[in-house]
Amino acid sequence: MSIILILVLIIAVILGVPDIRRKLISRPAFKMFKRVLPPMSNTEREAMEAGDVWWDGELFSGQPDWFSLLKTKVPTFTAEEQAFIDGPLEELLAALDDFEINVHERDLPEAVWALIKKHRFFAMIIGKEYGGLDFSAAANSHIVSRIATRSLTAAVTIMVPNSLGPGELLTHYGTMEQKQYWLPGLAKGTEIPCFALTGPEAGSDAGSIPDTGVICKGEYNGEEVVGIRLNWSKRYITLAPVATVLGLAFKLYDPEHLIGEKDELGITCALIPTKHKGVEIGDRHYPLTQAFMNGTTYGKDVFIPIDWIIGGKKYAGKGWQMLMECLSAGRGISLPALATATGHNAQRFTGAYAFVRHQFGLPIGKFEGVQEAMGRIGGLNYSIESMRRLTVTALCEGYSPSVITAMTKYHMTEMGRQVMNDALDVHAGKGIQMGPLNYLASTYMGTPISITVEGANILTRNLMIFGQGATRCHPYVLAEMEAAANEDEEAGLRAFDHLLIKHIGFAAGNTCSAFWHGLTGARFANAPVSGETTKYYQQLSRMSRGLALCADVSMLTMGGDLKRKEMISARLGDVLSHLYMASAVLKRFEDDGRQVADLPFVHYALANHLHAIGVAFAGFFQNFPNRVVGGVLKFLVFPFGIRYQKPNDSYAQAISEAMMQPGVARERHTFLSYWKDDAEDVTGHMELAFVRMHELQDVYKRVQKAQKKGELNSNLLGNELADEALAKEVLNAEEAEQFRECEVLRMRAIAVDSFAKADVKQGKFSAKPI
């Protein structure tokens, strides 16, 4: 006992006396930290420092404040935003015909372009003082999502000017002269913007762009001025073929030191009229048969005045920082909006089709194999919409959460791909025959586009989410890195020493708590609510502790090598991402008033996220470079093994039944889906058939029962079946007429298009449903 007391006293003296602690612990740790610190380029540092930390920081801390999350207010629309949603948005949606756009026009019709410009759809992020709408992130997300349920081409055309591009960059960094010159035209649509960043050798690694600008003197408007001689080659640039103003990113050099002492200034952004001499645009790409304008732009020895740099000369070399700070709109609003539209449409119309389409005398949604796919559609769509709302909440609160928007973009687009695959599987032949009656094919074809842009998904998952999150979200690591980089080593050591003690306490607390939660199944963890969701808050708190512990040990043992261990770090990123998504599900459930009808969706989504966390941790422990350390970590976090299971079949079955029921719950889950109350419309015919068949369920049951008994011919359909049912008094005259009308709707709902062989050969598609 006395020996233990002596040891405790020694440790207390070492830790409690600053001079002794710095000499014996902090200085050696400081030297080791500087040695293992991963090398970081300027572009990496700017990306790391860009944006804010929000709920992701809470999840990384090991002690998420659930009460704070649940108290966060849900964004609402202003009266002006609601009027736009009820008016101009509905007018635009009614004018969109996706098959006509993608197959016949291969562009938006002139009437649609006119509507977009008339109602200033390009101006949602531009201030009112310049003629813009100045809408919130919530309104922006809602509008783009709803448009995407009708036409991907229209949605992409509208979302690009309202995300990363000239409008946003000018709003945040433009000079007063630039704002006054460009923003009114961009707001009215008389100016069409594009932003050229990616090229043949620079995709996700946009920092490696080979495009150059050299500061020199040249002639502009008959005068010699200081400017930039540009050379660029860009591709994949949306709206480039029709743009009137080109935002351009390039590496800027000043060999003659005309504006400063540096030879290489770094990535810079400039704004160039496309009619300017030497600018080449017009050629189109053809991205997976989608008709939105996307193409190339080139320039060779193009001279521009230096005040065409966005923000003027003082922003020369600050382009990468500007881009990183503004990337949240594309990653947090635009691309997730496309995934949200996919989820809403997949749930709404797959549920309707599964009820309307019969096989073996039953709606196909009654078969368990189909219900499994429908369960995924409904469960994932609940997560998609929940994640959209929570991320938009952060943006509306004034945050620019770079890690959260990266998670949002990656996981929402991947979940969107899954629900679309499942929807196509359920629709089968209905989903693959192109034509005006197919409401899935265009979205199915366009889904991979979201996967590849704003940072390809593979690299977003493997390099960004944890690579950036581990530093940005950790309560101490970024500050420790700044201390290590301090040129005054003694000042850096003192700062590091102060942080180190806190970091040690943080790590010790997470280790003990993670093990305690593992032993007790987190039964004693705090939760902000009671009821069926309590256990989920407890399990997520437990996994938050586990993430914090494993991240600390990974950074300590691997140091700079962790940056190259992409499979290891990506799994920790998956844990963080699924913690965030599960948080979003719980937040939505509370915000919606704890609807009992939503419980199957909530249980499915949360079981899915916890299972994914377990899979990610299993891969992390199994592949940890130091097997002993990996084994110890697994024992601390999961002393009785990883027991998270996939969602129960009963949840999938309950979801599939809910998807086949019209009513309030269906409307709440698919409120963004657009459909016309018109049997001739691609979506309206399905909706009307679905509702009418529900109204006549008793009639259909009587007919099917009579067919099974042999009282009615099982091979008859439509009018012939109605006539026989009337003749044999299975139905009365009124019921027989209702049955005939409903069968017309049902047969059209399951119909597909066919085309004359000669027309198809000539590229003509005048459809006739069969």
Tab-separated table of C-alpha atoms in Angstrom, residues 603-749:
chain	number	residue	atom	x	y	z
A	603	HIS	CA	-35.675	1.584	-36.127
A	604	TYR	CA	-34.569	0.457	-39.589
A	605	ALA	CA	-32.363	3.521	-40.131
A	606	LEU	CA	-30.714	3.403	-36.706
A	607	ALA	CA	-30.116	-0.358	-36.813
A	608	ASN	CA	-28.556	0.155	-40.229
A	609	HIS	CA	-26.239	2.917	-38.995
A	610	LEU	CA	-25.170	1.032	-35.866
A	611	HIS	CA	-24.480	-2.090	-37.924
A	612	ALA	CA	-22.372	-0.001	-40.332
A	613	ILE	CA	-20.441	1.398	-37.351
A	614	GLY	CA	-19.801	-2.161	-36.137
A	615	VAL	CA	-18.602	-3.248	-39.600
A	616	ALA	CA	-16.286	-0.231	-39.812
A	617	PHE	CA	-14.813	-0.915	-36.362
A	618	ALA	CA	-14.382	-4.623	-37.179
A	619	GLY	CA	-12.365	-3.755	-40.277
A	620	PHE	CA	-10.370	-1.190	-38.322
A	621	PHE	CA	-9.391	-3.636	-35.565
A	622	GLN	CA	-8.682	-6.476	-37.986
A	623	ASN	CA	-6.342	-4.388	-40.139
A	624	PHE	CA	-4.684	-2.199	-37.505
A	625	PRO	CA	-0.933	-2.306	-38.283
A	626	ASN	CA	0.033	-3.158	-34.704
A	627	ARG	CA	-2.044	-6.278	-34.006
A	628	VAL	CA	-1.495	-6.084	-30.243
A	629	VAL	CA	-2.684	-2.492	-30.060
A	630	GLY	CA	-5.612	-3.335	-32.342
A	631	GLY	CA	-6.583	-6.238	-30.101
A	632	VAL	CA	-6.422	-4.092	-26.976
A	633	LEU	CA	-8.582	-1.417	-28.592
A	634	LYS	CA	-11.162	-3.996	-29.639
A	635	PHE	CA	-11.297	-5.372	-26.094
A	636	LEU	CA	-11.719	-1.898	-24.609
A	637	VAL	CA	-14.495	-0.837	-26.985
A	638	PHE	CA	-16.217	-4.203	-27.498
A	639	PRO	CA	-15.267	-6.476	-24.571
A	640	PHE	CA	-18.043	-8.939	-25.483
A	641	GLY	CA	-17.688	-8.627	-29.250
A	642	ILE	CA	-19.453	-6.498	-31.866
A	643	ARG	CA	-23.144	-7.301	-31.613
A	644	TYR	CA	-24.846	-4.734	-33.829
A	645	GLN	CA	-27.173	-6.514	-36.261
A	646	LYS	CA	-28.658	-5.569	-39.606
A	647	PRO	CA	-32.211	-4.189	-39.528
A	648	ASN	CA	-34.838	-6.756	-38.586
A	649	ASP	CA	-37.042	-8.127	-41.361
A	650	SER	CA	-40.110	-6.942	-39.464
A	651	TYR	CA	-38.996	-3.334	-39.958
A	652	ALA	CA	-38.660	-3.846	-43.711
A	653	GLN	CA	-42.099	-5.435	-43.879
A	654	ALA	CA	-43.686	-2.609	-41.887
A	655	ILE	CA	-41.988	-0.047	-44.129
A	656	SER	CA	-43.157	-1.772	-47.312
A	657	GLU	CA	-46.742	-1.836	-46.038
A	658	ALA	CA	-46.523	1.862	-45.145
A	659	MET	CA	-45.171	2.688	-48.610
A	660	MET	CA	-48.262	1.051	-50.149
A	661	GLN	CA	-50.713	3.089	-48.055
A	662	PRO	CA	-51.890	6.552	-49.161
A	663	GLY	CA	-52.201	9.072	-46.382
A	664	VAL	CA	-50.453	11.586	-44.176
A	665	ALA	CA	-47.382	9.470	-43.406
A	666	ARG	CA	-46.694	8.852	-47.109
A	667	GLU	CA	-47.049	12.562	-47.842
A	668	ARG	CA	-44.661	13.511	-45.038
A	669	HIS	CA	-42.000	11.085	-46.254
A	670	THR	CA	-42.223	12.073	-49.918
A	671	PHE	CA	-43.330	15.704	-49.741
A	672	LEU	CA	-40.700	16.820	-52.246
A	673	SER	CA	-41.945	14.541	-55.028
A	674	TYR	CA	-43.781	16.332	-57.807
A	675	TRP	CA	-46.753	14.833	-59.627
A	676	LYS	CA	-49.588	16.205	-61.710
A	677	ASP	CA	-53.229	15.427	-61.063
A	678	ASP	CA	-53.434	14.280	-64.662
A	679	ALA	CA	-53.694	10.727	-65.982
A	680	GLU	CA	-51.605	11.698	-69.021
A	681	ASP	CA	-48.629	12.816	-66.939
A	682	VAL	CA	-45.675	10.492	-66.330
A	683	THR	CA	-46.186	10.629	-62.565
A	684	GLY	CA	-49.872	11.494	-62.367
A	685	HIS	CA	-51.080	8.307	-64.015
A	686	MET	CA	-49.288	6.205	-61.371
A	687	GLU	CA	-50.553	8.328	-58.496
A	688	LEU	CA	-54.157	8.297	-59.666
A	689	ALA	CA	-54.148	4.538	-60.313
A	690	PHE	CA	-52.678	3.923	-56.861
A	691	VAL	CA	-55.263	6.013	-55.041
A	692	ARG	CA	-58.187	4.685	-57.070
A	693	MET	CA	-57.178	1.072	-56.495
A	694	HIS	CA	-57.131	1.701	-52.753
A	695	GLU	CA	-60.629	3.122	-52.968
A	696	LEU	CA	-61.781	-0.019	-54.775
A	697	GLN	CA	-59.943	-2.577	-52.661
A	698	ASP	CA	-63.149	-4.383	-51.729
A	699	VAL	CA	-64.152	-4.591	-55.380
A	700	TYR	CA	-60.800	-6.049	-56.412
A	701	LYS	CA	-60.845	-8.533	-53.537
A	702	ARG	CA	-64.259	-9.813	-54.623
A	703	VAL	CA	-63.122	-10.208	-58.230
A	704	GLN	CA	-59.906	-11.985	-57.222
A	705	LYS	CA	-61.783	-14.252	-54.817
A	706	ALA	CA	-64.236	-15.192	-57.571
A	707	GLN	CA	-61.352	-15.931	-59.933
A	708	LYS	CA	-59.713	-18.219	-57.363
A	709	LYS	CA	-63.001	-20.105	-56.930
A	710	GLY	CA	-63.333	-20.499	-60.685
A	711	GLU	CA	-66.431	-18.333	-60.856
A	712	LEU	CA	-64.650	-15.852	-63.125
A	713	ASN	CA	-62.188	-16.542	-65.932
A	714	SER	CA	-58.642	-15.908	-64.581
A	715	ASN	CA	-57.396	-15.010	-68.075
A	716	LEU	CA	-59.708	-12.028	-68.565
A	717	LEU	CA	-58.679	-8.420	-67.995
A	718	GLY	CA	-60.218	-4.979	-68.098
A	719	ASN	CA	-63.595	-4.563	-69.785
A	720	GLU	CA	-64.016	-8.270	-70.465
A	721	LEU	CA	-63.440	-9.118	-66.807
A	722	ALA	CA	-65.805	-6.328	-65.710
A	723	ASP	CA	-68.496	-7.589	-68.089
A	724	GLU	CA	-68.257	-11.164	-66.789
A	725	ALA	CA	-68.227	-9.988	-63.156
A	726	LEU	CA	-71.391	-7.979	-63.857
A	727	ALA	CA	-73.062	-10.846	-65.683
A	728	LYS	CA	-72.382	-13.268	-62.841
A	729	GLU	CA	-73.431	-10.685	-60.226
A	730	VAL	CA	-70.019	-10.544	-58.565
A	731	LEU	CA	-70.241	-6.772	-59.112
A	732	ASN	CA	-73.218	-4.485	-59.597
A	733	ALA	CA	-73.435	-2.048	-62.497
A	734	GLU	CA	-71.864	0.866	-60.620
A	735	GLU	CA	-69.025	-1.276	-59.300
A	736	ALA	CA	-68.380	-2.770	-62.733
A	737	GLU	CA	-68.068	0.701	-64.251
A	738	GLN	CA	-65.692	1.803	-61.474
A	739	PHE	CA	-63.678	-1.361	-62.047
A	740	ARG	CA	-63.433	-0.614	-65.800
A	741	GLU	CA	-62.204	2.936	-65.162
A	742	CYS	CA	-59.693	1.796	-62.584
A	743	GLU	CA	-58.368	-0.926	-64.860
A	744	VAL	CA	-57.680	1.701	-67.530
A	745	LEU	CA	-55.615	3.629	-64.982
A	746	ARG	CA	-53.900	0.477	-63.698
A	747	MET	CA	-52.936	-0.811	-67.128
A	748	ARG	CA	-51.555	2.569	-68.118
A	749	ALA	CA	-49.643	2.737	-64.826
